[in-house]
PDB file of C-alpha atoms and ligand atoms in Angstrom:
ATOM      1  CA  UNK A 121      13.735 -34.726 -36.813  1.00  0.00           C
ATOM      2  CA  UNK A 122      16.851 -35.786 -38.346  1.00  0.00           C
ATOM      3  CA  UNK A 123      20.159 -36.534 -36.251  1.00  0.00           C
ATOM      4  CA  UNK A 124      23.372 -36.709 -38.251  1.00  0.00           C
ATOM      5  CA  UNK A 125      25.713 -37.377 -35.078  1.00  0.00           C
ATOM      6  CA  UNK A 126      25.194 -40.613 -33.199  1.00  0.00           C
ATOM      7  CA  UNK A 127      26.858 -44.084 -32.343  1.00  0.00           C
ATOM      8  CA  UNK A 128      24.593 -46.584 -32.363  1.00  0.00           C
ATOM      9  CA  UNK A 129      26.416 -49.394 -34.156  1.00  0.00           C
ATOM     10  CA  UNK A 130      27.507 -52.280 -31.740  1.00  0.00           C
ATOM     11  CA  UNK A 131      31.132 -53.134 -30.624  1.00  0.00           C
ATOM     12  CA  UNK A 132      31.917 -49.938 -32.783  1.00  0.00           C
ATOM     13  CA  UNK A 133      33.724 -47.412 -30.607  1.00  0.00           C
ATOM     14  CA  UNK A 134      32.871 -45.979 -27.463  1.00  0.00           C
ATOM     15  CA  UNK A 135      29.128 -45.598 -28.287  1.00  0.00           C
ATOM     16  CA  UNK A 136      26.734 -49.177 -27.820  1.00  0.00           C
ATOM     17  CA  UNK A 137      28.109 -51.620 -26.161  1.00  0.00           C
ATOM     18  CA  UNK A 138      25.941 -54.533 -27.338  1.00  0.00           C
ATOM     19  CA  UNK A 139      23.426 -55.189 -30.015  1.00  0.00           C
ATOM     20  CA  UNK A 140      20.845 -55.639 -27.854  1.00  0.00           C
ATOM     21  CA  UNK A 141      21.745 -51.802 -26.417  1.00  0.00           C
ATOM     22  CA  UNK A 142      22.442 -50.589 -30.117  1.00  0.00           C
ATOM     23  CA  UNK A 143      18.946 -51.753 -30.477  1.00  0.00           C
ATOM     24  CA  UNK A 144      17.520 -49.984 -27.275  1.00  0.00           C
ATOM     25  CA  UNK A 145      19.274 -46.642 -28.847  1.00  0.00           C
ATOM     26  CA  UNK A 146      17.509 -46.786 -32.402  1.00  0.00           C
ATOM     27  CA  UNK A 147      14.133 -47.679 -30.501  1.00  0.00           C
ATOM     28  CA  UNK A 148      14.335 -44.873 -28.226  1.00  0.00           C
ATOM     29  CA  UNK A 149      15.072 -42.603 -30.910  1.00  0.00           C
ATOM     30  CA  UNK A 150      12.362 -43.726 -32.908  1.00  0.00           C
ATOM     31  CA  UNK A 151      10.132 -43.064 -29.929  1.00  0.00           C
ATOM     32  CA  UNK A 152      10.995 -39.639 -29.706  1.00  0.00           C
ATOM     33  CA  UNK A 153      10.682 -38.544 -33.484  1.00  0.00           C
ATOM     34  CA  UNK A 154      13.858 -39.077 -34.785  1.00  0.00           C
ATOM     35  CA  UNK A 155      13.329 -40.539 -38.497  1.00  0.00           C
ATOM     36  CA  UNK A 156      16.793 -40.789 -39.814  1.00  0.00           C
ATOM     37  CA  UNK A 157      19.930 -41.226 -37.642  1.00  0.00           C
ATOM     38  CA  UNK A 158      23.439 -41.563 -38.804  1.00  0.00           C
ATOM     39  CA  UNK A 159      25.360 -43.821 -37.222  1.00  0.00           C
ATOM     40  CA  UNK A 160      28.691 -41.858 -37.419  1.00  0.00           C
ATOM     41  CA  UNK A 161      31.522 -44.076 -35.476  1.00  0.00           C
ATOM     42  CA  UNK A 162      34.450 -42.387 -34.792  1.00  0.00           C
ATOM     43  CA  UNK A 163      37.932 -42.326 -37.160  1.00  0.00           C
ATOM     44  CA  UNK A 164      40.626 -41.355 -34.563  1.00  0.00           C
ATOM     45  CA  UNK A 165      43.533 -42.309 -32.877  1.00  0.00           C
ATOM     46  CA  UNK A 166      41.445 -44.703 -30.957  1.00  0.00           C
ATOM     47  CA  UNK A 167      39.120 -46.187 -33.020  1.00  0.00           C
ATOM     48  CA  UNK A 168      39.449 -47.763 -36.883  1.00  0.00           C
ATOM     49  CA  UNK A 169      36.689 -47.141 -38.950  1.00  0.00           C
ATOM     50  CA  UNK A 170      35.677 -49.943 -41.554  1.00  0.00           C
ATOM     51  CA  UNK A 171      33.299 -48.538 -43.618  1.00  0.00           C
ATOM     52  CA  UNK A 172      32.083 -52.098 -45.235  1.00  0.00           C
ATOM     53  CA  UNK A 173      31.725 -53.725 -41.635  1.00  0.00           C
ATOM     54  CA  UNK A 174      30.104 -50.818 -40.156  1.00  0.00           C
ATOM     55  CA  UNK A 175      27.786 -51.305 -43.164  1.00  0.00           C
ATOM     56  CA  UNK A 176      27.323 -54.931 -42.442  1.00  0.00           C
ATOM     57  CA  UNK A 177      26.194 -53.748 -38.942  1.00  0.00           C
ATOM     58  CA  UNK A 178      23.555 -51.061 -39.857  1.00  0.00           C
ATOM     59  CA  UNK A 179      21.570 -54.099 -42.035  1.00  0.00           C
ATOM     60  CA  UNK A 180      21.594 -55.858 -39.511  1.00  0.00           C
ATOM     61  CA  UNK A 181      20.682 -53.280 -37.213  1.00  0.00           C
ATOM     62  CA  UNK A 182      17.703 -51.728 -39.355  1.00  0.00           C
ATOM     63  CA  UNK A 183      15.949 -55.432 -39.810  1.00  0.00           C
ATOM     64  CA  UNK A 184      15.903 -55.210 -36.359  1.00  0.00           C
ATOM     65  CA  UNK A 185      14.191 -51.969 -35.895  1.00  0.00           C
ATOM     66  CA  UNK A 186      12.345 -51.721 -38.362  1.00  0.00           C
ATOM     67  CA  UNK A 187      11.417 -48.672 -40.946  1.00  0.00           C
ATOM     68  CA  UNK A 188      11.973 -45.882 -38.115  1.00  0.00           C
ATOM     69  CA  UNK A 189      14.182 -44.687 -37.860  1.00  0.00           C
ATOM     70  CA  UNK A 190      16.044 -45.068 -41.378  1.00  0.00           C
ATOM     71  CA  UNK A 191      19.479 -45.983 -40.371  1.00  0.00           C
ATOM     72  CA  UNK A 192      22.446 -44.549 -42.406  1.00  0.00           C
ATOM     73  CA  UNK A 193      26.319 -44.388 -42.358  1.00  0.00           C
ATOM     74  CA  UNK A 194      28.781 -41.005 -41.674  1.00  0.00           C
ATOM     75  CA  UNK A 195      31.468 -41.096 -39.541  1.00  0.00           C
ATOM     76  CA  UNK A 196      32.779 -39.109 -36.951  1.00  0.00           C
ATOM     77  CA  UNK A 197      36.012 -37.576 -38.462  1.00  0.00           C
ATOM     78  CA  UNK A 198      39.080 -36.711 -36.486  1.00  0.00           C
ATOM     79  CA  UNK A 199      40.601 -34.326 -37.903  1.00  0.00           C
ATOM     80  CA  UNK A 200      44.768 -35.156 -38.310  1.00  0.00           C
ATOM     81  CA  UNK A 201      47.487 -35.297 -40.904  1.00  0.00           C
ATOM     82  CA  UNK A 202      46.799 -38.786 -41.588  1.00  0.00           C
ATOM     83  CA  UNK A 203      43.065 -38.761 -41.717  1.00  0.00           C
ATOM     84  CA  UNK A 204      43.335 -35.803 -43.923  1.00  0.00           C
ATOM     85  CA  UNK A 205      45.333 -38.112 -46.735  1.00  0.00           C
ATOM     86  CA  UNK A 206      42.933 -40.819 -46.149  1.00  0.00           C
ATOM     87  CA  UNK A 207      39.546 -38.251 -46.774  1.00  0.00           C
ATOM     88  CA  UNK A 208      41.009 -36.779 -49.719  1.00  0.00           C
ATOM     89  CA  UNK A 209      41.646 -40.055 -51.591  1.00  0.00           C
ATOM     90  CA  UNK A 210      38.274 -40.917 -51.496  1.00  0.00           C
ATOM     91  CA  UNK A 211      35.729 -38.835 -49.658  1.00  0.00           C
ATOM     92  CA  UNK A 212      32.667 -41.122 -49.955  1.00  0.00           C
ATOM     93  CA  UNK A 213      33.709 -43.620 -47.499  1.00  0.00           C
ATOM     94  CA  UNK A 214      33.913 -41.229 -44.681  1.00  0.00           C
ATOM     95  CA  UNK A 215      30.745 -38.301 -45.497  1.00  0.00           C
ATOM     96  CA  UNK A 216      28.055 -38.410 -44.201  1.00  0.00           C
ATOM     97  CA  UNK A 217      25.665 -40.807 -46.394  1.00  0.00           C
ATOM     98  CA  UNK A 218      28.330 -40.566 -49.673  1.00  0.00           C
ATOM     99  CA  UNK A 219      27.406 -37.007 -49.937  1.00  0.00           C
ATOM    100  CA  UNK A 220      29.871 -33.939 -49.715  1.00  0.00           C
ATOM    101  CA  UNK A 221      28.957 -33.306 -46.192  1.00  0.00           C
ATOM    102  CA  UNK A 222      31.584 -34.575 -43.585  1.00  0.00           C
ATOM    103  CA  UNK A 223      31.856 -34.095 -39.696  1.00  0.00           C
ATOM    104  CA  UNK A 224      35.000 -32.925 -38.093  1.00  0.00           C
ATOM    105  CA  UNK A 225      35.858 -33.448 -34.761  1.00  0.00           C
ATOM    106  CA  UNK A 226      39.102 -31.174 -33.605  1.00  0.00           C
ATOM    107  CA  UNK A 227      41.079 -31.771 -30.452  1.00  0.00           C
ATOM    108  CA  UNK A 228      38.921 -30.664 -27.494  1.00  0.00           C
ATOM    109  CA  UNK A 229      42.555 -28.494 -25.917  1.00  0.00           C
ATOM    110  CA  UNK A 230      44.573 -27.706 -28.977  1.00  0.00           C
ATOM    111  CA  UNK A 231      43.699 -26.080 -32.635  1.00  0.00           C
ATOM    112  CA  UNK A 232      46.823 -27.572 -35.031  1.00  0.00           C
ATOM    113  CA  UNK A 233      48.427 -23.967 -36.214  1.00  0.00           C
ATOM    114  CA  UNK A 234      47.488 -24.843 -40.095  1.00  0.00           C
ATOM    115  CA  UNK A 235      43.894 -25.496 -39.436  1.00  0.00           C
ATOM    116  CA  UNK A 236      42.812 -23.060 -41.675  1.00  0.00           C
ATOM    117  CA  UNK A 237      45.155 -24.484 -44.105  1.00  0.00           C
ATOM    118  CA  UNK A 238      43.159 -28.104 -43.550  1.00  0.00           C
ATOM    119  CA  UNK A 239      39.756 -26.687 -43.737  1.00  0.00           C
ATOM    120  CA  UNK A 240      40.617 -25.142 -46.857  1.00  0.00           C
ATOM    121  CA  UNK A 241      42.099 -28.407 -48.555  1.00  0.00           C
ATOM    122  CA  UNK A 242      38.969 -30.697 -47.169  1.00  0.00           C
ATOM    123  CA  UNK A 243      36.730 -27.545 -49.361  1.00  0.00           C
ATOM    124  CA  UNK A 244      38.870 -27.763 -52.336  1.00  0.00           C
ATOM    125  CA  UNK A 245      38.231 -31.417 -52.211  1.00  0.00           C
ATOM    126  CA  UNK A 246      34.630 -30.896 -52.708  1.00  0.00           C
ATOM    127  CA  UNK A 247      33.789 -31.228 -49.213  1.00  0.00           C
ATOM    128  CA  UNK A 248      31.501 -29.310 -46.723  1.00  0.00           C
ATOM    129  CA  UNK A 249      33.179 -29.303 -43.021  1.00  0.00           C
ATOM    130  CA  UNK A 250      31.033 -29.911 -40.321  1.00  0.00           C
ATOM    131  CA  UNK A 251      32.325 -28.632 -37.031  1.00  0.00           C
ATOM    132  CA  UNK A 252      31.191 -30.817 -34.670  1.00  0.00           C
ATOM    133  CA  UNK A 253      30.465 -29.782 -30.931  1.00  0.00           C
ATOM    134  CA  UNK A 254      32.450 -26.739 -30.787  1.00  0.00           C
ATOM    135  CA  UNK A 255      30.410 -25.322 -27.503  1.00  0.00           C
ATOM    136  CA  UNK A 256      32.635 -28.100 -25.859  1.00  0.00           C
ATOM    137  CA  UNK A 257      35.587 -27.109 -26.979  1.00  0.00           C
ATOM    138  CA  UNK A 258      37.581 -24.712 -24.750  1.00  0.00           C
ATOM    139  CA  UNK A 259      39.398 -23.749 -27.858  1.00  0.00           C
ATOM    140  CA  UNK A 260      36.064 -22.363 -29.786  1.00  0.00           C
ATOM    141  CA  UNK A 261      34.948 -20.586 -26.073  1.00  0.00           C
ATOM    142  CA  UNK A 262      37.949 -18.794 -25.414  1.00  0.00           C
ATOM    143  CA  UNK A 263      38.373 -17.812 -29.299  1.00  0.00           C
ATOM    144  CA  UNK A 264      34.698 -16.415 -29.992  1.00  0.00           C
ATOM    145  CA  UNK A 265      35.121 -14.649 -33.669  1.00  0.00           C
ATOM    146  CA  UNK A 266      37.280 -18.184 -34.751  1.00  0.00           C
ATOM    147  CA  UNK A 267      34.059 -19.836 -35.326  1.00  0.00           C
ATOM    148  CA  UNK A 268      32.732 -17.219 -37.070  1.00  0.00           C
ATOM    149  CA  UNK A 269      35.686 -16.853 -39.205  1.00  0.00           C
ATOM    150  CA  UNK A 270      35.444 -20.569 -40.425  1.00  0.00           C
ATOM    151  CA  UNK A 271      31.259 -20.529 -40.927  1.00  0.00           C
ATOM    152  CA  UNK A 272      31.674 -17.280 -43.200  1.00  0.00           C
ATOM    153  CA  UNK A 273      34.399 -19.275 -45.219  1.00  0.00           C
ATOM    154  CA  UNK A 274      31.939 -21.997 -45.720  1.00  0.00           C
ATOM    155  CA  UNK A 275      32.231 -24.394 -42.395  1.00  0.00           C
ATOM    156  CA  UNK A 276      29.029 -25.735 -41.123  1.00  0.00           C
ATOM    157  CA  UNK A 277      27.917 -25.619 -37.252  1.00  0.00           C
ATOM    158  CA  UNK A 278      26.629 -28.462 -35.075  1.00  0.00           C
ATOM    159  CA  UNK A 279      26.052 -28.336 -31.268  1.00  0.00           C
ATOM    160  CA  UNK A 280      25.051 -31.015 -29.119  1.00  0.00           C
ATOM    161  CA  UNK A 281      21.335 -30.951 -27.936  1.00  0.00           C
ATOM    162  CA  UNK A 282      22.208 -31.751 -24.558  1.00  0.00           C
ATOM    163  CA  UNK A 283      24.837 -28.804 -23.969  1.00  0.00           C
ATOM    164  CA  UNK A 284      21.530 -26.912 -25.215  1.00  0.00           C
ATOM    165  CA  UNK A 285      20.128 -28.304 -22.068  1.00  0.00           C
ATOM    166  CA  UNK A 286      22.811 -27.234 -19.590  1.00  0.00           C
ATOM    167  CA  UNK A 287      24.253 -31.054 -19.600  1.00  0.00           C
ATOM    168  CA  UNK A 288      27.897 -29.952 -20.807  1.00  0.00           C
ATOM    169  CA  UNK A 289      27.762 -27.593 -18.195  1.00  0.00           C
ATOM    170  CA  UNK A 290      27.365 -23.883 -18.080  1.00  0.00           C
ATOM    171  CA  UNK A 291      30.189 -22.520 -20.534  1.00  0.00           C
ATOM    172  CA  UNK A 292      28.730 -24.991 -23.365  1.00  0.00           C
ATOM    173  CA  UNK A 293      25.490 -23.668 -22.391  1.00  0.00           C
ATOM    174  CA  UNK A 294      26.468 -20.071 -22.937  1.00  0.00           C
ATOM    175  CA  UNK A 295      28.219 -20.748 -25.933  1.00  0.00           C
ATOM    176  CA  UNK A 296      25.386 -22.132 -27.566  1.00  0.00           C
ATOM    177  CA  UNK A 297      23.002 -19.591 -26.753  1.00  0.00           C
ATOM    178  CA  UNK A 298      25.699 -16.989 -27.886  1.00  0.00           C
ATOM    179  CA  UNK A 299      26.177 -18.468 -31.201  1.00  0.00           C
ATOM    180  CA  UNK A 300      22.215 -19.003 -31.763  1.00  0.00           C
ATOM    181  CA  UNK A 301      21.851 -15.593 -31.109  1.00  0.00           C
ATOM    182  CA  UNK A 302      24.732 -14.828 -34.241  1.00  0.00           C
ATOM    183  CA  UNK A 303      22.850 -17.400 -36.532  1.00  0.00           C
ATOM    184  CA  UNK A 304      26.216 -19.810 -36.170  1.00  0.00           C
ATOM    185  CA  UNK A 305      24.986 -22.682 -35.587  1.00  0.00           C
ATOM    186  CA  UNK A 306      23.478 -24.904 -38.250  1.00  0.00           C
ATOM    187  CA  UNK A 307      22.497 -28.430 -36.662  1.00  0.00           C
ATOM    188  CA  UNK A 308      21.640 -29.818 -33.814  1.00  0.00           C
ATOM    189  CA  UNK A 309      22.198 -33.446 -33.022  1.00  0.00           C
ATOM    190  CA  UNK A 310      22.470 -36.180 -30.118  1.00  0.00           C
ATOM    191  CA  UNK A 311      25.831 -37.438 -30.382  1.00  0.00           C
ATOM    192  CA  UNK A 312      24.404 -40.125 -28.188  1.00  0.00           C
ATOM    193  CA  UNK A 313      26.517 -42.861 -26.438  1.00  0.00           C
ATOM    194  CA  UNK A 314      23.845 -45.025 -25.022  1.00  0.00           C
ATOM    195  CA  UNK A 315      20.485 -44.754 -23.449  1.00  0.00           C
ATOM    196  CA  UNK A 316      20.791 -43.244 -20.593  1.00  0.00           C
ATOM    197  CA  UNK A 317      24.190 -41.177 -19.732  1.00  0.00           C
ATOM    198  CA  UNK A 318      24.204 -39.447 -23.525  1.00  0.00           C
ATOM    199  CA  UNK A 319      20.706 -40.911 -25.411  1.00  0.00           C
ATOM    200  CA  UNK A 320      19.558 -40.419 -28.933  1.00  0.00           C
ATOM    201  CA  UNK A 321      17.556 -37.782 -28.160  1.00  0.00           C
ATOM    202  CA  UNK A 322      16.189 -34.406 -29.635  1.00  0.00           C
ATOM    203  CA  UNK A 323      12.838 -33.546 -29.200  1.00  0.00           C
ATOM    204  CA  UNK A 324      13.286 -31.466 -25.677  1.00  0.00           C
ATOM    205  CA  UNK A 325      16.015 -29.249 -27.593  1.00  0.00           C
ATOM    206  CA  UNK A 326      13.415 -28.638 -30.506  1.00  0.00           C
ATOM    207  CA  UNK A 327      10.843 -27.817 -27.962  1.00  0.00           C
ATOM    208  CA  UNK A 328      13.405 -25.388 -26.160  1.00  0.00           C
ATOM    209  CA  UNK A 329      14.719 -24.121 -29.685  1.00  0.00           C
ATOM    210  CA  UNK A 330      11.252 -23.134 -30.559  1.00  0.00           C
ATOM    211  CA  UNK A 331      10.180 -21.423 -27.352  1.00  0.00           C
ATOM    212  CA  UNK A 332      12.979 -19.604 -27.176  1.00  0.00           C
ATOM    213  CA  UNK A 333      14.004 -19.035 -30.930  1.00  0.00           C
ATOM    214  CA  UNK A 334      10.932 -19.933 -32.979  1.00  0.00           C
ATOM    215  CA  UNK A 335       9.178 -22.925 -34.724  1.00  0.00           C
ATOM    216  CA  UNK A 336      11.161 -21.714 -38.274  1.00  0.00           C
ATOM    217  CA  UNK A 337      14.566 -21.812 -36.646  1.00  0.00           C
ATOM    218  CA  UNK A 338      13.971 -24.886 -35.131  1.00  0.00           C
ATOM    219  CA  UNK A 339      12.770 -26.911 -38.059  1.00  0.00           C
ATOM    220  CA  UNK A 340      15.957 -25.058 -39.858  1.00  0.00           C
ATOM    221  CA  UNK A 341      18.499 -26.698 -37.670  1.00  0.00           C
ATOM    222  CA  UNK A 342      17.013 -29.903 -36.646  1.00  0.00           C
ATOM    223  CA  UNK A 343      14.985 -30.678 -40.021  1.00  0.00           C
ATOM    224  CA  UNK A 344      15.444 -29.226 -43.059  1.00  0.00           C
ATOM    225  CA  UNK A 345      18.952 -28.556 -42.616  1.00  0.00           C
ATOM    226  CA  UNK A 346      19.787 -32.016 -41.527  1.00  0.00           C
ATOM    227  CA  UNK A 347      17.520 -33.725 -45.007  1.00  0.00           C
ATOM    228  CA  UNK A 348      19.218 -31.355 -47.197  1.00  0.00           C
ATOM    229  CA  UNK A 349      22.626 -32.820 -45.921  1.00  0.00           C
ATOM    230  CA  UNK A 350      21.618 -36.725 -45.843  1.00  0.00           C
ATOM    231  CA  UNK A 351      20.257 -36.065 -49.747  1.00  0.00           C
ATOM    232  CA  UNK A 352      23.611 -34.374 -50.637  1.00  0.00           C
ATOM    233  CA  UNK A 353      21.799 -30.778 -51.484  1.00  0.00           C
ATOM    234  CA  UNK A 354      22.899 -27.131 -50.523  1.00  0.00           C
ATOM    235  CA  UNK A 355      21.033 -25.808 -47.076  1.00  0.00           C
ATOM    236  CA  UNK A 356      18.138 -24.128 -47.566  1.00  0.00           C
ATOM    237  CA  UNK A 357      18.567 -20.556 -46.994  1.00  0.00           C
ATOM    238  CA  UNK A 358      18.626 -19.486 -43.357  1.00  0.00           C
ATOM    239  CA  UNK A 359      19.772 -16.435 -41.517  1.00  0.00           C
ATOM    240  CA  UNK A 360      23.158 -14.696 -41.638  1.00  0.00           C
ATOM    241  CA  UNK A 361      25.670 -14.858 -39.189  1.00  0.00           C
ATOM    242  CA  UNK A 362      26.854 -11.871 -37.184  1.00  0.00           C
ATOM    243  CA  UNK A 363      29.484 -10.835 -35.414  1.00  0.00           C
ATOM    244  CA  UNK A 364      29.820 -11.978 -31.627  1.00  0.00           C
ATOM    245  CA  UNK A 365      29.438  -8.699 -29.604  1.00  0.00           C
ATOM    246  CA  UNK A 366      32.578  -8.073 -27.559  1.00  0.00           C
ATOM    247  CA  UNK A 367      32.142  -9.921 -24.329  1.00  0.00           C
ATOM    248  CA  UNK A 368      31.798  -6.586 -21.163  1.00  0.00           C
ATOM    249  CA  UNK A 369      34.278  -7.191 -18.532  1.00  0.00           C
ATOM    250  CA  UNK A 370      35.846  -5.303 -15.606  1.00  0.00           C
ATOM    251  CA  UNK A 371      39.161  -4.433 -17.771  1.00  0.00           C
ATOM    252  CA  UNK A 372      37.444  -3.174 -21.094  1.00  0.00           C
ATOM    253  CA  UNK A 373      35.414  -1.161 -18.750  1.00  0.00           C
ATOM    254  CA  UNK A 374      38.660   0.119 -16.843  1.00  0.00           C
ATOM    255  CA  UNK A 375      40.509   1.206 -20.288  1.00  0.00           C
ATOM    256  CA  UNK A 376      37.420   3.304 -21.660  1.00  0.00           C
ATOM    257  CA  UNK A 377      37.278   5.178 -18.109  1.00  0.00           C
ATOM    258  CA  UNK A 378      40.785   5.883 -18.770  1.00  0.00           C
ATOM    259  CA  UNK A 379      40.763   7.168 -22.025  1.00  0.00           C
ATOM    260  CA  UNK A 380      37.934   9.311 -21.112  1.00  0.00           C
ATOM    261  CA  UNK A 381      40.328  11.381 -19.509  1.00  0.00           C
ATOM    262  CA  UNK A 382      38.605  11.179 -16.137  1.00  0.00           C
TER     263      UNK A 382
HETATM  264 FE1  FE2 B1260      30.610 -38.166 -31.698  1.00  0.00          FE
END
């Protein structure tokens, strides 16, 4: 398995603390079957990213592990006005592995108003959005055609195993299953913190993915989509989406009784 959504890299961001725990992550992800993570430190508000240090940290990192997994660099991109200038100047420092593939994290409470407008500049740059974690967005949940809006004008999918799991709760939960079930969702990846609150690891959502979806879907969105991104190719072909069925509740119901004429 491949994870393109992890921090790893020590003294980063919010993700490993130490070197010694930065070590502990890539070992335990090793361990589990992960064979190329991508240490993607965030680019926000919060937290600088320096590609050339980060960089510095991963060779240091990977002479430490060892061959598995194969450490490389993306970052976890925030998406605002001034990140925006920053990607489109030069892309390569901020995709995932110098490809055209590039994760974007939006606001977890607000969508900006000219989002569309955003996605569609990052494209015309020659870039392939990645929407990270949108099942823990309250934005995506309460908005279910917006996601499928952006993946049929080229937007990518990823969902955190974990919410997979039930550990985001039960909305996430439900939102993931929902958008399995409409072929929306394209990766799957740790987005780990540390070892034991949010670890590096994948192999119980493959496992669930193909009980409950099939071996082919789950070697879709947790291997063979995930190489084709880290070697810079198009996705392999995969299922279409399809439209979210209109969720059945109490006032929907109400209306059609109503206009029955009963
Ligand atoms: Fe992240």
């Amino acid at each position: 398995m491949i994870d393109i959504h992890c921090h790893p890299l020590p003294e980063q961001d919010d993700g490993a603390g130490t070197f010694e725990e930065a070590l502990a992550m890539c070992r335990m992800a090793g361990e589990d079957g992960i064979t190329h993570l991508v240490a993607t430190p965030h680019c926000n508000y919060q937290f600088r990213f320096e590609p050339e240090e980060c960089r510095r940290k991963i060779v240091q990192l990977q002479a430490a592990v060892g061959e598995r997994p194969q450490l490389l660099l993306g970052c976890d991109f925030h998406l605002s006005i001034e990140n925006l200038q920053r990607v489109t100047a030069d892309h390569r420092q901020y995709t995932i592995n110098g490809t055209s593939y590039l994760l974007v994290e939006f606001d977890e409470h607000f969508l900006p108003d000219p989002m569309e407008n955003i996605l569609y500049d990052l494209q015309v740059a020659g870039l392939t959005p990645i929407i990270t974690h949108p099942e823990r967005n309250g934005m995506f949940r309460r908005k279910p055609d917006l996601l499928l809006r952006w993946v049929l004008r080229g937007c990518l999918v990823q969902v955190t195993a974990q919410s997979y799991l039930g550990k985001f709760g039960i909305e996430s939960l439900r939102s993931t299953e929902a958008w399995l079930e409409n072929n929306l969702v394209h990766f799957f990846a740790s987005d780990a913190h540390d070892t034991r609150r949010r670890p590096p690891l994948l192999s119980q959502c493959y496992q669930k993915l193909a009980t409950e979806r099939g071996e082919e879907i789950a070697d879709l969105l947790m291997k063979k989509n995930p190489q084709a991104v880290i070697e810079g190719k198009p996705l392999p072909p995969g299922p279409p989406p399809v439209e979210p069925k209109p969720k059945r509740s109490w006032y929907a119901f109400l209306q059609r009784w109503i206009g029955s004429g009963r």
